[in-house]
Coordinates of C-alpha atoms in Angstrom, one line a residue:
X1 CA 0.1 0.0 0.1
X2 CA 1.5 3.3 -1.0
X3 CA 2.2 5.7 1.8
X4 CA 0.8 9.3 1.7
X5 CA 1.7 12.1 4.0
X6 CA -0.3 11.3 7.4
X7 CA -1.9 14.9 7.3
X8 CA -3.2 14.5 3.9
X9 CA -4.3 11.0 4.7
X10 CA -6.1 12.2 7.7
X11 CA -7.8 15.0 5.8
X12 CA -8.8 12.6 2.9
X13 CA -10.4 10.3 5.5
X14 CA -12.2 12.9 7.4
X15 CA -13.7 14.4 4.2
X16 CA -15.0 11.1 3.0
X17 CA -16.3 9.9 6.3
X18 CA -18.1 13.0 7.1
X19 CA -19.6 13.1 3.6
X20 CA -21.1 9.7 4.0
X21 CA -21.5 9.2 7.6
X22 CA -20.2 5.7 7.4
X23 CA -17.5 3.4 9.2
X24 CA -14.0 3.6 7.6
X25 CA -11.6 0.6 7.5
X26 CA -8.2 1.8 6.4
X27 CA -5.6 0.5 8.9
X28 CA -7.1 -1.8 11.3
X29 CA -4.7 -2.8 14.1
X30 CA -4.4 -6.5 15.1
X31 CA -5.5 -7.7 11.7
X32 CA -4.1 -10.9 10.5
X33 CA -1.4 -10.6 7.9
X34 CA -2.7 -11.9 4.5
X35 CA -0.2 -10.5 1.9
X36 CA -1.7 -11.1 -1.6
X37 CA -0.2 -13.8 -3.3
X38 CA -2.1 -13.2 -6.5
X39 CA -2.2 -10.2 -8.8
X40 CA -5.2 -7.9 -8.7
X41 CA -7.9 -8.0 -11.2
X42 CA -8.3 -4.4 -10.6
X43 CA -6.4 -1.8 -8.6
X44 CA -7.5 1.7 -7.7
X45 CA -6.7 4.2 -5.2
X46 CA -10.0 3.7 -3.1
X47 CA -12.6 1.1 -3.1
X48 CA -16.1 1.9 -1.9
X49 CA -18.4 -0.8 -0.9
X50 CA -22.1 -0.1 -1.3
X51 CA -23.9 2.3 -3.6
X52 CA -26.4 4.1 -1.2
X53 CA -26.3 7.6 -0.4
X54 CA -23.2 6.8 2.0
X55 CA -21.3 4.9 -0.7
X56 CA -21.9 7.2 -3.5
X57 CA -21.1 10.2 -1.6
X58 CA -17.9 8.8 -0.2
X59 CA -17.0 8.1 -3.9
X60 CA -17.5 11.5 -4.8
X61 CA -15.6 13.0 -2.1
X62 CA -12.7 10.5 -2.8
X63 CA -12.8 11.3 -6.4
X64 CA -12.7 15.1 -5.6
X65 CA -9.5 14.5 -3.4
X66 CA -7.8 13.1 -6.3
X67 CA -8.3 9.5 -5.9
X68 CA -9.1 7.1 -8.4
X69 CA -12.3 5.1 -7.3
X70 CA -14.4 2.0 -7.9
X71 CA -17.8 1.3 -6.1
X72 CA -18.7 -2.4 -5.5
X73 CA -22.5 -3.1 -5.1
X74 CA -23.6 -6.5 -3.9
X75 CA -27.3 -6.0 -5.1
X76 CA -28.4 -6.0 -8.9
X77 CA -29.2 -2.3 -8.9
X78 CA -27.7 0.9 -7.6
X79 CA -29.1 2.7 -4.7
X80 CA -29.2 0.4 -1.9
X81 CA -31.7 1.2 1.0
X82 CA -31.6 4.9 0.3
X83 CA -33.3 4.3 -2.8
X84 CA -36.4 3.1 -1.1
X85 CA -36.1 5.6 1.9
X86 CA -37.8 9.0 2.5
X87 CA -34.3 10.4 1.7
X88 CA -34.5 12.9 4.6
X89 CA -31.1 14.2 6.0
X90 CA -30.8 15.2 9.7
X91 CA -28.2 18.0 9.6
X92 CA -27.5 20.5 12.3
X93 CA -26.8 24.1 11.6
X94 CA -27.2 23.4 7.9
X95 CA -26.9 26.2 5.3
X96 CA -30.5 26.4 4.9
X97 CA -31.1 27.2 8.6
X98 CA -28.4 29.7 8.5
X99 CA -30.0 31.5 5.5
X100 CA -33.2 31.6 7.3
X101 CA -31.5 33.4 10.3
X102 CA -31.3 30.5 12.5
X103 CA -27.7 29.6 13.8
X104 CA -27.5 26.5 15.8
X105 CA -24.4 26.6 18.2
X106 CA -22.3 23.4 18.6
X107 CA -22.8 23.6 22.6
X108 CA -26.6 23.9 22.0
X109 CA -26.7 20.8 19.6
X110 CA -24.4 18.7 21.7
X111 CA -26.3 19.4 24.7
X112 CA -29.6 18.5 22.8
X113 CA -28.1 15.4 21.1
X114 CA -26.6 14.1 24.2
X115 CA -29.9 14.4 26.1
X116 CA -31.9 12.3 23.5
X117 CA -29.1 9.7 22.7
X118 CA -27.7 9.1 26.1
X119 CA -30.5 10.0 28.6
X120 CA -29.5 7.8 31.1
X121 CA -26.2 9.6 32.0
X122 CA -27.1 13.1 30.5
X123 CA -26.6 15.9 33.1
X124 CA -26.6 19.6 31.9
X125 CA -23.8 20.4 34.1
X126 CA -21.5 17.4 33.6
X127 CA -18.3 17.4 31.4
X128 CA -19.5 16.5 27.9
X129 CA -23.1 16.6 29.3
X130 CA -22.6 13.2 30.7
X131 CA -21.3 11.4 27.5
X132 CA -18.0 9.6 27.3
X133 CA -15.2 11.0 25.5
X134 CA -15.8 8.7 22.6
X135 CA -19.5 9.1 22.6
X136 CA -19.0 12.9 22.6
X137 CA -16.2 12.8 20.0
X138 CA -18.4 11.2 17.5
X139 CA -21.2 13.7 18.2
X140 CA -18.7 16.3 17.9
X141 CA -17.7 15.2 14.5
X142 CA -21.1 14.8 13.2
X143 CA -21.9 18.7 14.0
X144 CA -18.5 19.9 12.7
X145 CA -18.9 17.8 9.3
X146 CA -22.3 17.2 8.2
X147 CA -23.3 20.6 7.2
X148 CA -20.1 21.0 5.5
X149 CA -20.4 17.8 3.5
X150 CA -23.8 18.6 2.2
X151 CA -22.5 22.1 1.2
X152 CA -19.7 20.5 -0.7
X153 CA -22.1 18.1 -2.5
X154 CA -24.1 21.3 -3.6
X155 CA -20.8 22.9 -4.6
X156 CA -20.0 19.9 -6.8
X157 CA -23.1 20.4 -8.6
X158 CA -24.3 16.8 -7.3
X159 CA -27.1 17.6 -5.4
X160 CA -29.3 20.8 -4.2
X161 CA -31.2 20.8 -1.0
X162 CA -34.3 22.2 0.3
X163 CA -36.2 22.3 3.8
X164 CA -38.4 19.2 4.4
X165 CA -41.7 20.9 4.6
X166 CA -44.7 19.7 6.7
X167 CA -48.5 19.6 6.0
X168 CA -48.5 23.5 6.6
X169 CA -45.4 24.0 4.1
X170 CA -43.4 25.0 7.3
X171 CA -40.0 23.1 7.8
X172 CA -40.7 19.8 9.4
X173 CA -40.6 19.8 13.2
X174 CA -38.2 17.8 15.1
X175 CA -39.2 14.8 17.0
X176 CA -38.5 16.4 20.3
X177 CA -39.8 20.1 20.0
X178 CA -40.9 20.2 23.6
X179 CA -37.7 19.5 25.3
X180 CA -36.0 22.4 26.8
X181 CA -32.7 21.4 25.5
X182 CA -34.0 21.5 21.8
X183 CA -33.3 25.2 20.8
X184 CA -33.7 24.5 17.1
X185 CA -37.1 22.8 16.8
X186 CA -37.4 23.0 13.1
X187 CA -35.2 22.8 10.0
X188 CA -32.7 20.2 10.6
X189 CA -34.6 17.8 8.1
X190 CA -33.5 18.6 4.6
X191 CA -34.2 16.7 1.3
X192 CA -32.9 17.1 -2.2
X193 CA -34.3 18.9 -5.1
X194 CA -35.4 16.4 -7.5
X195 CA -34.0 16.8 -11.4
X196 CA -37.7 16.7 -12.5
X197 CA -41.0 16.1 -11.2
X198 CA -42.8 13.0 -12.4
X199 CA -46.7 13.1 -12.6
X200 CA -48.7 10.8 -10.3
X201 CA -45.6 10.0 -8.0
X202 CA -45.3 11.5 -4.3
X203 CA -42.9 14.2 -3.4
X204 CA -42.8 16.1 -0.2
X205 CA -44.5 19.6 -0.1
X206 CA -42.7 22.2 -2.2
X207 CA -41.4 19.3 -4.6
X208 CA -38.8 17.8 -2.1
X209 CA -37.3 14.7 -3.4
X210 CA -37.2 11.3 -1.8
X211 CA -34.4 8.7 -1.7
X212 CA -34.9 7.5 -5.0
X213 CA -34.5 11.2 -6.3
X214 CA -31.2 11.5 -4.2
X215 CA -29.6 8.4 -5.8
X216 CA -30.6 9.6 -9.3
X217 CA -28.5 12.7 -8.7
X218 CA -25.8 10.9 -6.9
X219 CA -25.6 8.4 -9.7
X220 CA -25.7 11.1 -12.3
X221 CA -22.7 12.9 -10.6
X222 CA -20.7 9.8 -10.2
X223 CA -21.4 9.1 -14.0
X224 CA -20.2 12.6 -14.9
X225 CA -16.9 11.9 -13.1
X226 CA -16.6 8.4 -14.8
X227 CA -16.4 6.4 -11.4
X228 CA -17.6 2.9 -12.2
X229 CA -20.1 1.2 -10.1
X230 CA -20.1 -2.6 -10.5
X231 CA -23.3 -4.4 -9.3
X232 CA -23.7 -7.8 -8.4
X233 CA -20.0 -7.6 -6.5
X234 CA -20.5 -9.1 -3.2
X235 CA -17.3 -8.2 -0.9
X236 CA -16.7 -11.5 0.8
X237 CA -13.3 -10.9 2.3
X238 CA -10.5 -8.4 2.9
X239 CA -7.1 -8.3 2.0
X240 CA -4.4 -7.0 4.6
X241 CA -0.5 -6.8 4.4
X242 CA 2.1 -7.5 7.1
X243 CA 1.5 -4.0 8.5
X244 CA -2.0 -4.9 9.3
X245 CA -3.4 -2.4 6.7
X246 CA -6.3 -3.2 4.4
X247 CA -5.1 -3.2 0.8
X248 CA -8.1 -4.6 -1.1
X249 CA -11.0 -6.7 -1.4
X250 CA -12.1 -10.2 -2.6
X251 CA -15.6 -10.0 -4.4
X252 CA -17.6 -12.8 -5.7
X253 CA -19.8 -12.1 -9.1
X254 CA -21.8 -14.4 -11.4
X255 CA -18.5 -15.0 -13.3
X256 CA -16.5 -15.9 -10.2
X257 CA -14.1 -14.2 -7.7
X258 CA -12.3 -10.7 -8.1
X259 CA -9.5 -9.2 -6.3
X260 CA -9.6 -5.5 -6.2
X261 CA -6.7 -3.7 -4.8
X262 CA -6.9 -0.5 -2.9
X263 CA -3.8 1.8 -2.8
X264 CA -5.3 4.4 -0.4
X265 CA -8.1 2.8 1.5
X266 CA -11.5 0.8 1.5
X267 CA -14.7 2.6 2.6
X268 CA -17.8 0.5 3.6
X269 CA -21.1 1.9 3.2
X270 CA -22.9 -1.4 2.8
X271 CA -25.9 -1.2 4.8
X272 CA -27.1 -3.1 8.2
X273 CA -28.0 -6.4 9.1
X274 CA -31.9 -6.6 8.8
X275 CA -31.9 -9.7 6.7
X276 CA -29.6 -11.9 8.7
X277 CA -31.7 -13.7 10.8
X278 CA -28.9 -14.8 13.2
X279 CA -27.8 -11.1 13.7
X280 CA -31.2 -10.1 14.4
X281 CA -31.6 -12.8 17.2
X282 CA -28.3 -11.8 18.6
X283 CA -28.4 -8.1 18.7
X284 CA -32.1 -7.1 18.7
X285 CA -33.6 -6.5 22.1
X286 CA -36.8 -8.4 21.1
X287 CA -38.0 -10.2 17.9
X288 CA -38.0 -8.2 15.0
X289 CA -39.8 -9.4 11.9
X290 CA -38.7 -7.1 8.9
X291 CA -38.3 -3.8 7.7
X292 CA -37.4 -1.5 4.6
X293 CA -33.9 -2.4 4.3
X294 CA -32.8 -4.1 1.0
X295 CA -32.4 -7.7 0.9
X296 CA -28.5 -7.6 0.7
X297 CA -28.6 -5.9 4.1
X298 CA -27.0 -8.9 5.7
X299 CA -24.3 -7.4 8.1
X300 CA -21.3 -8.2 5.8
X301 CA -19.3 -5.4 7.1
X302 CA -19.9 -6.5 10.7
X303 CA -18.8 -10.3 10.0
X304 CA -15.6 -8.6 7.9
X305 CA -14.8 -5.9 10.6
X306 CA -15.2 -8.4 13.5
X307 CA -12.8 -10.9 11.7
X308 CA -10.2 -8.0 11.8
X309 CA -10.9 -7.5 15.5
X310 CA -12.6 -4.2 15.1
X311 CA -15.0 -3.0 17.8
X312 CA -18.6 -2.7 17.4
X313 CA -21.5 -0.7 19.2
X314 CA -25.1 0.4 19.0
X315 CA -26.1 -2.8 17.3
X316 CA -29.4 -2.9 19.2
X317 CA -30.6 0.5 18.0
X318 CA -32.4 1.3 14.8
X319 CA -34.9 3.7 12.9
X320 CA -38.0 1.7 14.1
X321 CA -41.2 1.1 12.8
X322 CA -44.2 -1.2 13.0
X323 CA -44.8 -3.6 10.3
X324 CA -47.8 -5.8 9.2
X325 CA -47.2 -9.2 10.6
X326 CA -48.5 -11.5 8.3
X327 CA -46.6 -9.7 5.4
X328 CA -43.3 -9.7 7.4
X329 CA -43.9 -13.5 8.1
X330 CA -44.0 -14.2 4.1
X331 CA -40.9 -12.0 3.7
X332 CA -38.6 -9.8 5.9
X333 CA -38.2 -7.6 2.9
X334 CA -40.2 -4.3 3.0
X335 CA -43.5 -5.4 4.5
X336 CA -45.9 -2.5 4.8
X337 CA -44.3 0.0 7.5
X338 CA -46.8 1.6 10.0
X339 CA -44.8 4.8 10.7
X340 CA -47.9 5.9 12.7
X341 CA -51.2 4.5 13.4
X342 CA -53.2 6.1 10.6
X343 CA -56.4 7.9 11.0
X344 CA -57.9 9.6 13.9
X345 CA -60.5 7.1 14.8
X346 CA -58.2 4.4 15.3
X347 CA -56.1 3.1 18.3
X348 CA -53.6 0.2 19.1
X349 CA -53.8 -2.2 21.9
X350 CA -51.9 -5.3 23.2
X351 CA -52.9 -8.9 23.8
X352 CA -54.7 -7.9 27.0
X353 CA -57.0 -5.2 25.0
X354 CA -55.3 -2.3 26.4
X355 CA -53.7 0.8 25.0
X356 CA -50.1 1.0 25.7
X357 CA -48.7 4.0 23.8
X358 CA -49.3 7.3 22.1
X359 CA -50.2 5.9 18.6
X360 CA -49.0 9.1 16.9
X361 CA -45.7 9.5 18.6
X362 CA -42.7 9.6 16.3
X363 CA -41.6 6.1 14.5
X364 CA -38.2 6.1 16.0
X365 CA -39.7 6.3 19.6
X366 CA -43.2 4.7 19.7
X367 CA -42.2 1.2 18.3
X368 CA -39.6 0.7 21.2
X369 CA -42.8 0.2 23.5
X370 CA -43.0 -3.3 21.7
X371 CA -39.9 -4.0 23.8
X372 CA -41.3 -3.8 27.3
X373 CA -40.6 -7.1 29.2
X374 CA -42.9 -8.3 31.8
X375 CA -40.9 -10.1 34.4
X376 CA -43.7 -11.6 36.4
X377 CA -45.7 -12.9 33.2
X378 CA -42.3 -13.6 31.5
X379 CA -43.4 -12.0 28.2
X380 CA -43.3 -9.2 25.9
X381 CA -46.8 -8.1 26.3
X382 CA -46.7 -5.7 23.5
X383 CA -44.7 -7.8 21.2
X384 CA -47.5 -8.3 18.7
X385 CA -50.2 -5.3 18.9
X386 CA -53.5 -4.9 17.3
X387 CA -54.5 -1.9 15.2
X388 CA -58.0 -1.1 15.4
X389 CA -60.1 1.2 13.3
X390 CA -63.8 2.0 12.2
X391 CA -65.5 2.6 8.9
X392 CA -64.8 6.3 9.0
X393 CA -61.0 5.7 9.0
X394 CA -61.5 3.5 5.9
X395 CA -63.5 6.2 4.0
X396 CA -61.1 9.0 5.0
X397 CA -57.7 7.4 5.3
X398 CA -58.1 4.2 3.2
X399 CA -54.8 3.0 1.6
X400 CA -52.6 4.6 4.2
X401 CA -50.3 2.3 6.3
X402 CA -52.5 -1.0 6.2
X403 CA -56.0 0.5 6.3
X404 CA -57.9 -1.1 3.4
X405 CA -59.4 1.2 0.4
X406 CA -63.0 1.9 0.6
X407 CA -65.1 -0.2 -1.8
X408 CA -62.4 -2.7 -2.3
X409 CA -62.1 -6.2 -1.2
X410 CA -60.3 -6.7 2.2
X411 CA -56.6 -7.4 2.0
X412 CA -55.3 -10.5 3.8
X413 CA -53.9 -8.9 6.8
X414 CA -57.2 -7.0 7.6
X415 CA -59.5 -8.5 10.1
X416 CA -63.2 -7.5 10.4
X417 CA -66.0 -7.7 13.0
X418 CA -69.7 -6.4 13.1
X419 CA -69.1 -5.7 16.6
X420 CA -66.2 -5.4 18.8
X421 CA -66.7 -8.6 20.4
X422 CA -66.8 -10.2 16.9
X423 CA -63.7 -8.5 16.0
X424 CA -62.2 -9.9 19.0
X425 CA -63.0 -13.4 18.3
X426 CA -61.8 -13.0 14.9
X427 CA -58.4 -11.7 16.1
X428 CA -58.1 -14.6 18.3
X429 CA -58.6 -16.9 15.4
X430 CA -56.2 -15.2 13.2
X431 CA -53.5 -15.4 16.0
X432 CA -53.9 -19.1 15.9
X433 CA -52.6 -19.2 12.2
X434 CA -49.3 -17.3 13.2
X435 CA -48.7 -18.7 16.6
X436 CA -45.5 -20.4 15.5
X437 CA -44.0 -16.8 14.6
X438 CA -45.3 -15.2 17.8
X439 CA -44.1 -17.5 20.8
X440 CA -47.5 -19.1 20.7
X441 CA -49.2 -15.6 21.6
X442 CA -52.8 -15.5 22.5
X443 CA -55.3 -13.0 23.5
X444 CA -55.8 -12.6 27.4
X445 CA -59.3 -14.1 28.6
X446 CA -60.3 -10.5 29.3
X447 CA -59.3 -9.1 25.8
X448 CA -62.9 -8.3 24.7
X449 CA -64.0 -6.7 27.8
X450 CA -60.7 -4.6 28.0
X451 CA -60.9 -3.7 24.1
X452 CA -64.4 -2.5 24.7
X453 CA -63.3 -0.5 27.7
X454 CA -60.2 1.0 25.8
X455 CA -62.4 2.1 22.9
X456 CA -65.0 3.6 25.1
X457 CA -62.1 5.5 27.0
X458 CA -60.6 6.7 23.8
X459 CA -63.8 8.0 22.8
X460 CA -64.2 10.0 25.9
X461 CA -60.6 11.4 25.4
X462 CA -61.5 12.4 21.8
X463 CA -64.5 14.2 22.8
X464 CA -62.9 16.1 25.5
X465 CA -59.6 16.7 23.4
X466 CA -57.2 15.3 25.8
X467 CA -55.7 12.0 26.0
X468 CA -55.3 11.6 29.6
X469 CA -53.5 8.3 29.2
X470 CA -50.8 9.0 26.6
X471 CA -51.0 12.5 25.5
X472 CA -51.8 11.9 21.8
X473 CA -51.8 15.1 19.9
X474 CA -50.0 17.3 22.5
X475 CA -46.5 17.1 20.9
X476 CA -46.0 19.0 17.5
X477 CA -44.2 15.7 16.5
X478 CA -47.5 13.9 16.8
X479 CA -48.9 16.3 14.5
X480 CA -46.1 16.5 12.0
X481 CA -46.1 12.5 11.8
X482 CA -49.8 12.1 11.4
X483 CA -49.8 14.0 8.3
X484 CA -46.4 12.5 7.0
X485 CA -46.5 11.1 3.6
X486 CA -49.2 13.2 2.2
X487 CA -51.9 12.1 4.6
X488 CA -54.9 14.3 4.0
X489 CA -56.3 16.8 6.3
X490 CA -60.0 16.0 7.1
X491 CA -62.8 17.5 9.1
X492 CA -62.7 16.7 12.6
X493 CA -65.2 18.6 14.7
X494 CA -63.6 17.4 18.1
X495 CA -60.9 19.5 19.8
X496 CA -57.9 17.2 19.2
X497 CA -57.6 16.7 15.5
X498 CA -55.7 13.5 16.0
X499 CA -58.6 11.9 17.9
X500 CA -62.0 11.2 16.8
X501 CA -64.4 8.7 18.6
X502 CA -64.7 5.4 17.0
X503 CA -68.2 4.9 15.6
X504 CA -70.8 3.3 17.9
X505 CA -71.7 0.8 15.2
X506 CA -69.7 -1.7 13.3
X507 CA -68.2 -2.7 11.2
X508 CA -64.7 -2.5 12.9
X509 CA -61.3 -3.6 11.7
X510 CA -57.9 -4.7 12.8
X511 CA -54.5 -5.8 11.6

């Protein structure tokens, strides 16, 4: 591996890492020497593994730093999970914020981000607000480098950004607006400006682009720079030299194995481990059924880095969402995601027929209520929940997050009943068909009575406008997420726009 001046190397790695917010593996101490005995099939300065936003951004930054780059993508198409994502960037003190007159200081951001990331150790007067040196350094780097990275992408002509706008065409609110530590409640969320607007497709208010639009722009930028992206190249091994430096990779293709040398480094932006059942069982806090990650997210980097003795962390965390169980059983790949329980005449209950959370709380937080453990009953009581809605929800919110479209046959995942009691019986019957996937979960004997009581209490809260159990609709984040994804604003005569009494008459539905 050719040696570059240390200061130049640090600057290059810093720029690439900040742009892509990804783990780097350039010179790992303790790796087993595995000097190449065979010639390279290809040799470049930098090998980038993965073609999502992380990988393509890293490739662009490496190229701008003068490196010869190749991108290796395991899947058959370019874009990774980014291509199916919302494409939202969370960027503190970004240039759009500053242009609007809001400057977010480093101290303010770090106080806030430690508060929400490490709440158990947070203290406003503690050194680093209670975070460890390593934790704090990582967050500092994020603040220092994230905003300059997106500005650099704009300066390259690769991507233009705009604020993510909510249903009122205001910058989308943060998930924790009400925390006193959050001194920048709106404007950190930004999205790309798409190259063009395609009729009939969803965009954010004001024409903001999604992940697929971001990938289109990044791919166009890499193509203009003649950066090759090789699909169906699954990196299976790393090559290190006698100095414990990673100097290349071994990838499998449909035509066989290829060895790609990297004179200056290897950068991984290869996604998570969602579709590796063994890793899910090992690292997740409770059984996890599926998600929006692409099928190639099998934890390849964890396996490779672990083989070199690299440390890992934060593997039990994720950007959570609930999914429709029966779809997820069929395939862990992109079952319908329930970012928030849709509609206003809708609620969610556990196997006891009781509400257990604010159904409109932001998706990164609310799904974690499924992880609650009852040490007396020896169970996760909320592991599988039931989403309940009425005919009004079908008429006004049909087609959103699992609610069936009005006038169409019921999808397989939807359970119906002319009364709440009949609905409960039908839920119980449906659970028997998936018992082997739920730890043989059944409804509590008092489920029907509790469900009726839960709906009655919910209706009382809806009429009064105040959810005395879980404060649904009080936080600005509840409102923002209720309308996320183009959910229509409907006429609701009750004081809380996120709560409407369920009908006194059936039919009722569940999933």
